[in-house]
Amino acid sequence: MNPEQKNNYALIIRTDGSFEVIDWPTENHLPILYKGIGCTHVDAVDISRRLTMWIDDTGLIDGAPVNRAATILYAIHKEPHQHYHGNVVITGGVDREGETLGLTNNEISSLIEFHLTFTNIDILSQRTK
């Protein structure tokens, strides 16, 4: 498999607009989801056949802030039916056995570009001395 196509990553999108690319292992996903989202109960939201958004199952009830970027990402792919609350983790779809796949380098790049385009985040300039 081409290294560009390996499914090794996931993307955390936080409610404050910040994001983080994380490694996605081949197994034992729940601890990574709990840590990335900051919760103890997760739910999967299928954005498309190749994208899954993992959310805090009790984010709305617990009063977590709306995740504007996650809500927009969903709305680009499907008719929105709610706002998503709390931090989210974006992964790939599933394989033939139903296991959650990570994202490729190309998918991560596209998601980051989308995120920066639609969330108006200030990009820090390079530090020089």
PDB file of C-alpha atoms in Angstrom:
ATOM      1  CA  MET A   1       0.000   0.000   0.000  1.00  0.00           C
ATOM      2  CA  ASN A   2       1.237   3.466  -0.885  1.00  0.00           C
ATOM      3  CA  PRO A   3       2.299   5.369   2.326  1.00  0.00           C
ATOM      4  CA  GLU A   4       0.094   8.235   1.166  1.00  0.00           C
ATOM      5  CA  GLN A   5      -2.911   5.913   1.385  1.00  0.00           C
ATOM      6  CA  LYS A   6      -2.299   4.316   4.796  1.00  0.00           C
ATOM      7  CA  ASN A   7      -5.122   4.963   7.235  1.00  0.00           C
ATOM      8  CA  ASN A   8      -2.988   6.101  10.161  1.00  0.00           C
ATOM      9  CA  TYR A   9      -4.601   9.304  11.416  1.00  0.00           C
ATOM     10  CA  ALA A  10      -7.613  10.913  13.021  1.00  0.00           C
ATOM     11  CA  LEU A  11      -8.492  14.572  13.494  1.00  0.00           C
ATOM     12  CA  ILE A  12      -9.671  16.140  16.738  1.00  0.00           C
ATOM     13  CA  ILE A  13     -11.760  19.274  16.206  1.00  0.00           C
ATOM     14  CA  ARG A  14     -12.330  21.232  19.412  1.00  0.00           C
ATOM     15  CA  THR A  15     -15.127  23.655  20.209  1.00  0.00           C
ATOM     16  CA  ASP A  16     -12.658  26.558  20.385  1.00  0.00           C
ATOM     17  CA  GLY A  17     -11.742  25.951  16.731  1.00  0.00           C
ATOM     18  CA  SER A  18      -8.380  24.360  17.401  1.00  0.00           C
ATOM     19  CA  PHE A  19      -7.574  20.976  15.925  1.00  0.00           C
ATOM     20  CA  GLU A  20      -5.027  18.217  16.310  1.00  0.00           C
ATOM     21  CA  VAL A  21      -3.918  15.380  14.070  1.00  0.00           C
ATOM     22  CA  ILE A  22      -3.450  12.189  16.079  1.00  0.00           C
ATOM     23  CA  ASP A  23      -2.237   8.698  15.292  1.00  0.00           C
ATOM     24  CA  TRP A  24      -5.017   6.159  14.757  1.00  0.00           C
ATOM     25  CA  PRO A  25      -4.060   2.645  15.854  1.00  0.00           C
ATOM     26  CA  THR A  26      -5.325  -0.555  14.290  1.00  0.00           C
ATOM     27  CA  GLU A  27      -7.095  -1.572  17.520  1.00  0.00           C
ATOM     28  CA  ASN A  28      -8.112  -0.345  20.999  1.00  0.00           C
ATOM     29  CA  HIS A  29      -9.836   2.807  19.734  1.00  0.00           C
ATOM     30  CA  LEU A  30     -12.072   3.694  22.690  1.00  0.00           C
ATOM     31  CA  PRO A  31      -9.347   5.092  24.989  1.00  0.00           C
ATOM     32  CA  ILE A  32      -8.153   7.342  22.163  1.00  0.00           C
ATOM     33  CA  LEU A  33     -11.694   8.554  21.490  1.00  0.00           C
ATOM     34  CA  TYR A  34     -12.376   9.209  25.181  1.00  0.00           C
ATOM     35  CA  LYS A  35      -9.146  11.171  25.566  1.00  0.00           C
ATOM     36  CA  GLY A  36      -9.519  13.084  22.299  1.00  0.00           C
ATOM     37  CA  ILE A  37     -13.095  14.116  22.967  1.00  0.00           C
ATOM     38  CA  GLY A  38     -12.726  14.437  26.744  1.00  0.00           C
ATOM     39  CA  CYS A  39     -15.639  12.197  27.658  1.00  0.00           C
ATOM     40  CA  THR A  40     -16.602   8.719  28.840  1.00  0.00           C
ATOM     41  CA  HIS A  41     -19.393   7.873  26.363  1.00  0.00           C
ATOM     42  CA  VAL A  42     -19.052   8.240  22.593  1.00  0.00           C
ATOM     43  CA  ASP A  43     -21.370   7.879  19.660  1.00  0.00           C
ATOM     44  CA  ALA A  44     -20.532   7.558  15.963  1.00  0.00           C
ATOM     45  CA  VAL A  45     -22.143   9.846  13.396  1.00  0.00           C
ATOM     46  CA  ASP A  46     -21.682   8.781   9.792  1.00  0.00           C
ATOM     47  CA  ILE A  47     -20.870  11.841   7.731  1.00  0.00           C
ATOM     48  CA  SER A  48     -20.255   9.836   4.569  1.00  0.00           C
ATOM     49  CA  ARG A  49     -19.176   6.344   3.622  1.00  0.00           C
ATOM     50  CA  ARG A  50     -15.560   7.417   4.200  1.00  0.00           C
ATOM     51  CA  LEU A  51     -15.935   9.791   7.181  1.00  0.00           C
ATOM     52  CA  THR A  52     -17.148   9.129  10.707  1.00  0.00           C
ATOM     53  CA  MET A  53     -17.507  11.797  13.387  1.00  0.00           C
ATOM     54  CA  TRP A  54     -17.189  10.595  16.974  1.00  0.00           C
ATOM     55  CA  ILE A  55     -19.045  12.786  19.467  1.00  0.00           C
ATOM     56  CA  ASP A  56     -19.559  13.045  23.221  1.00  0.00           C
ATOM     57  CA  ASP A  57     -22.793  11.101  23.705  1.00  0.00           C
ATOM     58  CA  THR A  58     -23.847  13.404  26.552  1.00  0.00           C
ATOM     59  CA  GLY A  59     -22.316  16.663  25.238  1.00  0.00           C
ATOM     60  CA  LEU A  60     -25.647  18.370  24.649  1.00  0.00           C
ATOM     61  CA  ILE A  61     -27.108  17.253  27.987  1.00  0.00           C
ATOM     62  CA  ASP A  62     -23.944  18.247  29.857  1.00  0.00           C
ATOM     63  CA  GLY A  63     -24.000  21.740  28.328  1.00  0.00           C
ATOM     64  CA  ALA A  64     -20.886  21.441  26.153  1.00  0.00           C
ATOM     65  CA  PRO A  65     -20.516  24.309  23.685  1.00  0.00           C
ATOM     66  CA  VAL A  66     -21.608  23.906  20.077  1.00  0.00           C
ATOM     67  CA  ASN A  67     -18.837  22.682  17.827  1.00  0.00           C
ATOM     68  CA  ARG A  68     -19.407  24.974  14.876  1.00  0.00           C
ATOM     69  CA  ALA A  69     -16.817  23.304  12.644  1.00  0.00           C
ATOM     70  CA  ALA A  70     -18.219  19.815  13.287  1.00  0.00           C
ATOM     71  CA  THR A  71     -21.752  21.000  12.593  1.00  0.00           C
ATOM     72  CA  ILE A  72     -20.673  22.653   9.317  1.00  0.00           C
ATOM     73  CA  LEU A  73     -18.711  19.564   8.265  1.00  0.00           C
ATOM     74  CA  TYR A  74     -21.801  17.421   8.761  1.00  0.00           C
ATOM     75  CA  ALA A  75     -24.046  19.931   6.962  1.00  0.00           C
ATOM     76  CA  ILE A  76     -21.790  19.945   3.890  1.00  0.00           C
ATOM     77  CA  HIS A  77     -22.438  16.215   3.475  1.00  0.00           C
ATOM     78  CA  LYS A  78     -25.993  15.703   4.763  1.00  0.00           C
ATOM     79  CA  GLU A  79     -29.082  17.677   5.703  1.00  0.00           C
ATOM     80  CA  PRO A  80     -28.346  18.942   9.244  1.00  0.00           C
ATOM     81  CA  HIS A  81     -30.801  17.929  11.930  1.00  0.00           C
ATOM     82  CA  GLN A  82     -28.974  19.259  15.002  1.00  0.00           C
ATOM     83  CA  HIS A  83     -25.924  21.119  16.248  1.00  0.00           C
ATOM     84  CA  TYR A  84     -23.052  19.004  17.550  1.00  0.00           C
ATOM     85  CA  HIS A  85     -21.724  19.801  21.003  1.00  0.00           C
ATOM     86  CA  GLY A  86     -18.275  19.234  22.458  1.00  0.00           C
ATOM     87  CA  ASN A  87     -15.023  18.138  20.901  1.00  0.00           C
ATOM     88  CA  VAL A  88     -15.163  15.554  18.115  1.00  0.00           C
ATOM     89  CA  VAL A  89     -12.817  13.053  16.517  1.00  0.00           C
ATOM     90  CA  ILE A  90     -13.019  12.495  12.773  1.00  0.00           C
ATOM     91  CA  THR A  91     -11.970   9.089  11.428  1.00  0.00           C
ATOM     92  CA  GLY A  92     -12.424   7.196   8.201  1.00  0.00           C
ATOM     93  CA  GLY A  93     -15.274   4.836   7.498  1.00  0.00           C
ATOM     94  CA  VAL A  94     -15.211   1.144   8.280  1.00  0.00           C
ATOM     95  CA  ASP A  95     -13.564  -1.864   6.656  1.00  0.00           C
ATOM     96  CA  ARG A  96     -15.265  -5.117   5.634  1.00  0.00           C
ATOM     97  CA  GLU A  97     -15.169  -6.379   9.218  1.00  0.00           C
ATOM     98  CA  GLY A  98     -16.751  -3.192  10.562  1.00  0.00           C
ATOM     99  CA  GLU A  99     -13.534  -1.869  12.110  1.00  0.00           C
ATOM    100  CA  THR A 100     -13.067   1.895  12.107  1.00  0.00           C
ATOM    101  CA  LEU A 101     -10.394   3.080   9.720  1.00  0.00           C
ATOM    102  CA  GLY A 102      -8.098   6.029  10.183  1.00  0.00           C
ATOM    103  CA  LEU A 103      -7.652   8.827   7.679  1.00  0.00           C
ATOM    104  CA  THR A 104      -5.008   9.027   4.960  1.00  0.00           C
ATOM    105  CA  ASN A 105      -2.585  11.945   4.581  1.00  0.00           C
ATOM    106  CA  ASN A 106      -4.713  13.259   1.708  1.00  0.00           C
ATOM    107  CA  GLU A 107      -7.937  13.052   3.742  1.00  0.00           C
ATOM    108  CA  ILE A 108      -6.303  14.797   6.723  1.00  0.00           C
ATOM    109  CA  SER A 109      -5.010  17.561   4.437  1.00  0.00           C
ATOM    110  CA  SER A 110      -8.446  18.070   2.888  1.00  0.00           C
ATOM    111  CA  LEU A 111     -10.156  18.181   6.298  1.00  0.00           C
ATOM    112  CA  ILE A 112      -7.655  20.691   7.674  1.00  0.00           C
ATOM    113  CA  GLU A 113      -8.046  22.883   4.590  1.00  0.00           C
ATOM    114  CA  PHE A 114     -11.837  22.716   4.961  1.00  0.00           C
ATOM    115  CA  HIS A 115     -11.591  23.482   8.685  1.00  0.00           C
ATOM    116  CA  LEU A 116      -9.349  26.502   8.185  1.00  0.00           C
ATOM    117  CA  THR A 117     -11.512  27.801   5.336  1.00  0.00           C
ATOM    118  CA  PHE A 118     -14.839  27.627   7.168  1.00  0.00           C
ATOM    119  CA  THR A 119     -13.891  28.486  10.745  1.00  0.00           C
ATOM    120  CA  ASN A 120     -11.912  31.713  10.298  1.00  0.00           C
ATOM    121  CA  ILE A 121      -9.080  30.604  12.563  1.00  0.00           C
ATOM    122  CA  ASP A 122      -6.080  32.890  12.756  1.00  0.00           C
ATOM    123  CA  ILE A 123      -3.024  31.042  11.533  1.00  0.00           C
ATOM    124  CA  LEU A 124       0.047  31.932  13.533  1.00  0.00           C
ATOM    125  CA  SER A 125       2.902  33.370  11.558  1.00  0.00           C
ATOM    126  CA  GLN A 126       6.316  31.762  11.580  1.00  0.00           C
ATOM    127  CA  ARG A 127       8.520  32.853  14.434  1.00  0.00           C
ATOM    128  CA  THR A 128      11.856  34.322  13.461  1.00  0.00           C
ATOM    129  CA  LYS A 129      14.689  35.694  15.519  1.00  0.00           C
TER     130      LYS A 129
END
